[in-house]
């Protein structure tokens, strides 16, 4: 893999980044990645949990931990700096490594908050890997856990955390808590094999055996479904939480 080829890739990514920047500005949206420090509330009391090494879905990496150097990237981590900059040189070297025999081997460091990821170290790695369409990026993750409240988004996130204990998957996100009237098979599964009310639920081994099929269904949008009395359409295996109540 020649450096010139990697430089050509940078110029292509830069051109795409400049186009994305213009489009986002015209839409009145921020052209840069989100900043977690700006999202977290003041006097934040959230706890931090080490999740470990995770295969992060690329599309869920939406920002950085702090505001430093965010102007070097667009919102989707395309580069914005001139090809003669020090930033570009490092990007090109990473690109050459990615397309070479060794590839990019070091995981990024990032924080996860409400299902989205914010990079603390490895922004250029994310930029290179996303440029080449990598569906997952390895990262060492710390999860910021908000206090449990009555807010539906927070309750759904707590249901997701229980699901993650059994599945170790981030490709499934819960946006709404499951209504109490929904059937027992539609409720979330915890690591102990019990639902929120403490009643026995689907065994973890059964859930583990269906995860690959669920992800394929997610991509095809063809989930096994059943309509509940409340109007929600529930999947057969777990709480997906993204189906709004029917009007």
C-alpha positions as YAML, in Angstrom:
chain: A
units: angstrom
residues:
- id: 1
  name: UNK
  ca: [0.00, 0.00, 0.00]
- id: 2
  name: UNK
  ca: [1.70, 3.21, -1.15]
- id: 3
  name: UNK
  ca: [1.50, 6.50, 0.70]
- id: 4
  name: UNK
  ca: [0.34, 8.17, -2.51]
- id: 5
  name: UNK
  ca: [-2.67, 5.85, -2.67]
- id: 6
  name: UNK
  ca: [-3.50, 6.67, 0.94]
- id: 7
  name: UNK
  ca: [-3.12, 10.39, 0.18]
- id: 8
  name: UNK
  ca: [-5.56, 9.99, -2.72]
- id: 9
  name: UNK
  ca: [-8.01, 8.43, -0.27]
- id: 10
  name: UNK
  ca: [-7.57, 11.39, 2.08]
- id: 11
  name: UNK
  ca: [-8.29, 13.87, -0.70]
- id: 12
  name: UNK
  ca: [-11.43, 11.91, -1.59]
- id: 13
  name: UNK
  ca: [-12.54, 11.85, 2.06]
- id: 14
  name: UNK
  ca: [-11.75, 15.58, 2.36]
- id: 15
  name: UNK
  ca: [-13.89, 16.36, -0.67]
- id: 16
  name: UNK
  ca: [-16.77, 14.35, 0.80]
- id: 17
  name: UNK
  ca: [-16.29, 16.09, 4.14]
- id: 18
  name: UNK
  ca: [-16.41, 19.55, 2.60]
- id: 19
  name: UNK
  ca: [-19.64, 18.63, 0.82]
- id: 20
  name: UNK
  ca: [-21.17, 17.28, 4.03]
- id: 21
  name: UNK
  ca: [-20.09, 20.41, 5.91]
- id: 22
  name: UNK
  ca: [-21.83, 22.70, 3.39]
- id: 23
  name: UNK
  ca: [-25.02, 20.63, 3.43]
- id: 24
  name: UNK
  ca: [-25.26, 20.58, 7.22]
- id: 25
  name: UNK
  ca: [-24.66, 24.32, 7.48]
- id: 26
  name: UNK
  ca: [-27.36, 24.98, 4.87]
- id: 27
  name: UNK
  ca: [-29.76, 22.84, 6.92]
- id: 28
  name: UNK
  ca: [-28.97, 24.86, 10.04]
- id: 29
  name: UNK
  ca: [-27.37, 21.90, 11.81]
- id: 30
  name: UNK
  ca: [-23.97, 21.62, 13.44]
- id: 31
  name: UNK
  ca: [-21.41, 20.33, 10.92]
- id: 32
  name: UNK
  ca: [-19.21, 18.85, 13.67]
- id: 33
  name: UNK
  ca: [-19.44, 15.74, 15.87]
- id: 34
  name: UNK
  ca: [-21.53, 15.99, 19.04]
- id: 35
  name: UNK
  ca: [-19.63, 16.68, 22.28]
- id: 36
  name: UNK
  ca: [-20.56, 14.53, 25.28]
- id: 37
  name: UNK
  ca: [-19.31, 17.08, 27.82]
- id: 38
  name: UNK
  ca: [-21.86, 19.54, 26.39]
- id: 39
  name: UNK
  ca: [-24.67, 16.96, 26.51]
- id: 40
  name: UNK
  ca: [-24.25, 15.83, 30.11]
- id: 41
  name: UNK
  ca: [-26.12, 18.00, 32.62]
- id: 42
  name: UNK
  ca: [-24.25, 20.32, 34.96]
- id: 43
  name: UNK
  ca: [-23.36, 18.88, 38.35]
- id: 44
  name: UNK
  ca: [-23.56, 15.48, 36.71]
- id: 45
  name: UNK
  ca: [-23.88, 12.60, 39.20]
- id: 46
  name: UNK
  ca: [-24.03, 9.76, 36.68]
- id: 47
  name: UNK
  ca: [-22.00, 6.66, 37.52]
- id: 48
  name: UNK
  ca: [-19.37, 5.28, 35.15]
- id: 49
  name: UNK
  ca: [-19.10, 1.54, 34.45]
- id: 50
  name: UNK
  ca: [-16.31, -0.23, 32.56]
- id: 51
  name: UNK
  ca: [-17.91, -2.25, 29.77]
- id: 52
  name: UNK
  ca: [-14.65, -3.53, 28.28]
- id: 53
  name: UNK
  ca: [-13.79, -4.29, 24.66]
- id: 54
  name: UNK
  ca: [-16.82, -3.94, 22.39]
- id: 55
  name: UNK
  ca: [-17.46, -4.27, 18.66]
- id: 56
  name: UNK
  ca: [-19.17, -0.89, 18.32]
- id: 57
  name: UNK
  ca: [-21.69, -0.39, 15.49]
- id: 58
  name: UNK
  ca: [-20.06, 2.29, 13.39]
- id: 59
  name: UNK
  ca: [-23.24, 4.34, 12.97]
- id: 60
  name: UNK
  ca: [-23.61, 4.66, 16.75]
- id: 61
  name: UNK
  ca: [-20.34, 6.62, 17.07]
- id: 62
  name: UNK
  ca: [-21.75, 10.14, 16.90]
- id: 63
  name: UNK
  ca: [-19.31, 12.38, 18.73]
- id: 64
  name: UNK
  ca: [-16.30, 13.03, 20.94]
- id: 65
  name: UNK
  ca: [-15.87, 13.16, 24.71]
- id: 66
  name: UNK
  ca: [-14.54, 16.74, 24.70]
- id: 67
  name: UNK
  ca: [-14.57, 19.66, 22.28]
- id: 68
  name: UNK
  ca: [-10.88, 19.52, 21.41]
- id: 69
  name: UNK
  ca: [-10.19, 19.18, 17.65]
- id: 70
  name: UNK
  ca: [-13.83, 18.63, 16.69]
- id: 71
  name: UNK
  ca: [-13.44, 21.19, 13.89]
- id: 72
  name: UNK
  ca: [-11.11, 18.69, 12.17]
- id: 73
  name: UNK
  ca: [-14.10, 16.44, 11.42]
- id: 74
  name: UNK
  ca: [-17.61, 16.59, 10.08]
- id: 75
  name: UNK
  ca: [-20.49, 15.08, 12.04]
- id: 76
  name: UNK
  ca: [-19.81, 11.70, 10.38]
- id: 77
  name: UNK
  ca: [-16.04, 11.95, 11.07]
- id: 78
  name: UNK
  ca: [-14.97, 12.90, 7.55]
- id: 79
  name: UNK
  ca: [-11.80, 15.04, 7.56]
- id: 80
  name: UNK
  ca: [-11.91, 18.81, 7.07]
- id: 81
  name: UNK
  ca: [-8.26, 19.90, 7.32]
- id: 82
  name: UNK
  ca: [-5.90, 20.60, 4.41]
- id: 83
  name: UNK
  ca: [-3.98, 17.65, 2.96]
- id: 84
  name: UNK
  ca: [-0.68, 19.29, 3.95]
- id: 85
  name: UNK
  ca: [-1.59, 19.52, 7.64]
- id: 86
  name: UNK
  ca: [-0.09, 17.34, 10.38]
- id: 87
  name: UNK
  ca: [-3.55, 15.92, 10.90]
- id: 88
  name: UNK
  ca: [-3.67, 14.77, 7.27]
- id: 89
  name: UNK
  ca: [-0.25, 13.11, 7.54]
- id: 90
  name: UNK
  ca: [-1.41, 11.04, 10.51]
- id: 91
  name: UNK
  ca: [-4.67, 10.17, 8.75]
- id: 92
  name: UNK
  ca: [-2.75, 9.03, 5.65]
- id: 93
  name: UNK
  ca: [-0.43, 6.84, 7.74]
- id: 94
  name: UNK
  ca: [-3.43, 5.21, 9.42]
- id: 95
  name: UNK
  ca: [-5.03, 4.68, 6.04]
- id: 96
  name: UNK
  ca: [-1.88, 3.00, 4.73]
- id: 97
  name: UNK
  ca: [-1.83, 0.73, 7.79]
- id: 98
  name: UNK
  ca: [-5.52, -0.14, 7.34]
- id: 99
  name: UNK
  ca: [-5.01, -1.18, 3.74]
- id: 100
  name: UNK
  ca: [-1.71, -2.92, 4.46]
- id: 101
  name: UNK
  ca: [-0.96, -6.31, 5.94]
- id: 102
  name: UNK
  ca: [-1.42, -5.40, 9.61]
- id: 103
  name: UNK
  ca: [-4.47, -3.16, 9.49]
- id: 104
  name: UNK
  ca: [-5.54, -0.89, 12.33]
- id: 105
  name: UNK
  ca: [-5.17, -3.04, 15.44]
- id: 106
  name: UNK
  ca: [-5.54, -0.66, 18.41]
- id: 107
  name: UNK
  ca: [-9.09, -0.24, 19.76]
- id: 108
  name: UNK
  ca: [-10.43, 3.25, 20.27]
- id: 109
  name: UNK
  ca: [-11.31, 4.56, 23.73]
- id: 110
  name: UNK
  ca: [-14.79, 5.96, 24.13]
- id: 111
  name: UNK
  ca: [-17.76, 6.62, 26.39]
- id: 112
  name: UNK
  ca: [-21.26, 5.27, 25.82]
- id: 113
  name: UNK
  ca: [-24.24, 7.34, 26.91]
- id: 114
  name: UNK
  ca: [-27.83, 6.28, 26.22]
- id: 115
  name: UNK
  ca: [-26.72, 3.94, 23.45]
- id: 116
  name: UNK
  ca: [-24.49, 6.39, 21.58]
- id: 117
  name: UNK
  ca: [-20.69, 6.49, 21.63]
- id: 118
  name: UNK
  ca: [-18.34, 9.45, 22.08]
- id: 119
  name: UNK
  ca: [-14.65, 9.04, 21.28]
- id: 120
  name: UNK
  ca: [-12.02, 9.97, 23.81]
- id: 121
  name: UNK
  ca: [-9.04, 8.59, 21.89]
- id: 122
  name: UNK
  ca: [-8.99, 7.39, 18.29]
- id: 123
  name: UNK
  ca: [-10.92, 9.99, 16.28]
- id: 124
  name: UNK
  ca: [-8.71, 9.51, 13.23]
- id: 125
  name: UNK
  ca: [-9.09, 5.72, 13.46]
- id: 126
  name: UNK
  ca: [-12.85, 6.19, 13.39]
- id: 127
  name: UNK
  ca: [-12.51, 8.54, 10.43]
- id: 128
  name: UNK
  ca: [-10.42, 6.09, 8.40]
- id: 129
  name: UNK
  ca: [-12.52, 3.03, 9.22]
- id: 130
  name: UNK
  ca: [-15.80, 4.81, 8.48]
- id: 131
  name: UNK
  ca: [-14.36, 6.12, 5.22]
- id: 132
  name: UNK
  ca: [-13.94, 2.51, 4.12]
- id: 133
  name: UNK
  ca: [-17.39, 1.50, 5.37]
- id: 134
  name: UNK
  ca: [-16.41, -0.61, 8.37]
- id: 135
  name: UNK
  ca: [-19.69, -1.74, 10.00]
- id: 136
  name: UNK
  ca: [-18.09, -2.21, 13.43]
- id: 137
  name: UNK
  ca: [-15.14, -0.60, 15.19]
- id: 138
  name: UNK
  ca: [-13.43, -2.22, 18.20]
- id: 139
  name: UNK
  ca: [-13.34, 0.01, 21.24]
- id: 140
  name: UNK
  ca: [-12.73, -0.04, 24.97]
- id: 141
  name: UNK
  ca: [-15.92, 1.41, 26.39]
- id: 142
  name: UNK
  ca: [-16.94, 3.16, 29.59]
- id: 143
  name: UNK
  ca: [-20.68, 3.49, 30.10]
- id: 144
  name: UNK
  ca: [-22.15, 6.59, 31.73]
- id: 145
  name: UNK
  ca: [-25.27, 5.46, 33.60]
- id: 146
  name: UNK
  ca: [-27.86, 8.15, 34.33]
- id: 147
  name: UNK
  ca: [-29.95, 7.93, 37.53]
- id: 148
  name: UNK
  ca: [-33.19, 5.99, 37.11]
- id: 149
  name: UNK
  ca: [-36.13, 8.36, 36.66]
- id: 150
  name: UNK
  ca: [-39.70, 8.22, 35.36]
- id: 151
  name: UNK
  ca: [-38.59, 9.54, 31.98]
- id: 152
  name: UNK
  ca: [-39.51, 6.91, 29.34]
- id: 153
  name: UNK
  ca: [-36.16, 7.20, 27.56]
- id: 154
  name: UNK
  ca: [-34.27, 6.50, 30.80]
- id: 155
  name: UNK
  ca: [-36.53, 3.58, 31.72]
- id: 156
  name: UNK
  ca: [-36.05, 2.10, 28.27]
- id: 157
  name: UNK
  ca: [-32.29, 2.48, 28.64]
- id: 158
  name: UNK
  ca: [-32.35, 0.53, 31.89]
- id: 159
  name: UNK
  ca: [-34.23, -2.22, 30.08]
- id: 160
  name: UNK
  ca: [-31.55, -2.15, 27.40]
- id: 161
  name: UNK
  ca: [-28.77, -2.51, 29.98]
- id: 162
  name: UNK
  ca: [-30.42, -5.67, 31.30]
- id: 163
  name: UNK
  ca: [-30.71, -6.96, 27.73]
- id: 164
  name: UNK
  ca: [-27.05, -6.17, 27.12]
- id: 165
  name: UNK
  ca: [-26.04, -8.35, 30.08]
- id: 166
  name: UNK
  ca: [-27.51, -11.32, 28.21]
- id: 167
  name: UNK
  ca: [-26.66, -10.41, 24.63]
- id: 168
  name: UNK
  ca: [-23.61, -8.10, 24.58]
- id: 169
  name: UNK
  ca: [-25.20, -6.44, 21.56]
- id: 170
  name: UNK
  ca: [-25.46, -2.76, 20.76]
- id: 171
  name: UNK
  ca: [-27.17, -3.26, 17.39]
- id: 172
  name: UNK
  ca: [-30.52, -3.24, 19.23]
- id: 173
  name: UNK
  ca: [-31.65, -0.05, 20.94]
- id: 174
  name: UNK
  ca: [-34.71, 0.52, 23.13]
- id: 175
  name: UNK
  ca: [-36.43, 3.90, 22.72]
- id: 176
  name: UNK
  ca: [-39.59, 3.31, 24.78]
- id: 177
  name: UNK
  ca: [-40.26, 1.14, 27.86]
- id: 178
  name: UNK
  ca: [-42.55, -1.82, 27.30]
- id: 179
  name: UNK
  ca: [-46.14, -1.11, 28.47]
- id: 180
  name: UNK
  ca: [-47.16, -3.15, 31.52]
- id: 181
  name: UNK
  ca: [-50.06, -4.78, 29.66]
- id: 182
  name: UNK
  ca: [-47.84, -6.36, 27.01]
- id: 183
  name: UNK
  ca: [-47.61, -10.18, 27.12]
- id: 184
  name: UNK
  ca: [-44.90, -11.80, 29.17]
- id: 185
  name: UNK
  ca: [-43.00, -13.12, 26.14]
- id: 186
  name: UNK
  ca: [-42.58, -9.58, 24.86]
- id: 187
  name: UNK
  ca: [-40.94, -8.29, 28.02]
- id: 188
  name: UNK
  ca: [-37.27, -7.77, 28.44]
- id: 189
  name: UNK
  ca: [-34.96, -10.56, 29.59]
- id: 190
  name: UNK
  ca: [-32.45, -9.99, 32.36]
- id: 191
  name: UNK
  ca: [-29.30, -11.91, 33.13]
- id: 192
  name: UNK
  ca: [-31.17, -13.76, 35.87]
- id: 193
  name: UNK
  ca: [-33.85, -14.91, 33.44]
- id: 194
  name: UNK
  ca: [-36.59, -12.86, 35.13]
- id: 195
  name: UNK
  ca: [-38.61, -9.92, 33.93]
- id: 196
  name: UNK
  ca: [-39.20, -6.60, 35.73]
- id: 197
  name: UNK
  ca: [-41.96, -8.13, 37.89]
- id: 198
  name: UNK
  ca: [-39.70, -10.98, 39.03]
- id: 199
  name: UNK
  ca: [-41.56, -13.69, 37.13]
- id: 200
  name: UNK
  ca: [-39.61, -16.31, 35.15]
- id: 201
  name: UNK
  ca: [-39.00, -15.30, 31.55]
- id: 202
  name: UNK
  ca: [-37.39, -16.75, 28.45]
- id: 203
  name: UNK
  ca: [-34.15, -18.60, 29.36]
- id: 204
  name: UNK
  ca: [-30.93, -16.81, 28.45]
- id: 205
  name: UNK
  ca: [-29.82, -19.82, 26.38]
- id: 206
  name: UNK
  ca: [-32.94, -19.44, 24.21]
- id: 207
  name: UNK
  ca: [-32.30, -15.73, 23.72]
- id: 208
  name: UNK
  ca: [-28.64, -16.34, 22.89]
- id: 209
  name: UNK
  ca: [-29.62, -18.82, 20.23]
- id: 210
  name: UNK
  ca: [-31.83, -16.29, 18.44]
- id: 211
  name: UNK
  ca: [-29.59, -13.21, 18.48]
- id: 212
  name: UNK
  ca: [-28.08, -13.71, 15.04]
- id: 213
  name: UNK
  ca: [-31.53, -14.22, 13.55]
- id: 214
  name: UNK
  ca: [-32.79, -11.10, 15.32]
- id: 215
  name: UNK
  ca: [-30.02, -8.98, 13.85]
- id: 216
  name: UNK
  ca: [-30.80, -10.32, 10.38]
- id: 217
  name: UNK
  ca: [-34.46, -9.51, 10.96]
- id: 218
  name: UNK
  ca: [-33.46, -6.01, 12.09]
- id: 219
  name: UNK
  ca: [-31.62, -5.39, 8.84]
- id: 220
  name: UNK
  ca: [-34.59, -6.70, 6.83]
- id: 221
  name: UNK
  ca: [-37.14, -5.02, 9.12]
- id: 222
  name: UNK
  ca: [-39.05, -8.31, 9.24]
- id: 223
  name: UNK
  ca: [-39.48, -9.03, 12.94]
- id: 224
  name: UNK
  ca: [-41.86, -11.72, 14.21]
- id: 225
  name: UNK
  ca: [-44.66, -9.56, 15.62]
- id: 226
  name: UNK
  ca: [-47.84, -9.67, 17.64]
- id: 227
  name: UNK
  ca: [-50.20, -6.81, 18.46]
- id: 228
  name: UNK
  ca: [-50.88, -6.17, 22.12]
- id: 229
  name: UNK
  ca: [-54.15, -4.87, 23.56]
- id: 230
  name: UNK
  ca: [-52.53, -1.46, 24.06]
- id: 231
  name: UNK
  ca: [-51.80, -1.15, 20.34]
- id: 232
  name: UNK
  ca: [-48.07, -1.82, 20.54]
- id: 233
  name: UNK
  ca: [-46.60, -4.27, 18.06]
- id: 234
  name: UNK
  ca: [-44.27, -6.50, 20.08]
- id: 235
  name: UNK
  ca: [-41.58, -8.80, 18.79]
- id: 236
  name: UNK
  ca: [-41.54, -12.43, 19.80]
- id: 237
  name: UNK
  ca: [-38.16, -12.54, 21.49]
- id: 238
  name: UNK
  ca: [-37.48, -9.33, 23.38]
- id: 239
  name: UNK
  ca: [-38.38, -5.71, 23.90]
- id: 240
  name: UNK
  ca: [-37.23, -3.71, 20.90]
- id: 241
  name: UNK
  ca: [-38.87, -0.60, 22.24]
- id: 242
  name: UNK
  ca: [-38.88, 1.27, 18.94]
- id: 243
  name: UNK
  ca: [-42.50, 0.62, 17.94]
- id: 244
  name: UNK
  ca: [-44.64, 3.61, 18.91]
- id: 245
  name: UNK
  ca: [-48.23, 3.15, 20.07]
- id: 246
  name: UNK
  ca: [-50.70, 2.97, 17.22]
- id: 247
  name: UNK
  ca: [-52.97, 6.00, 16.93]
...
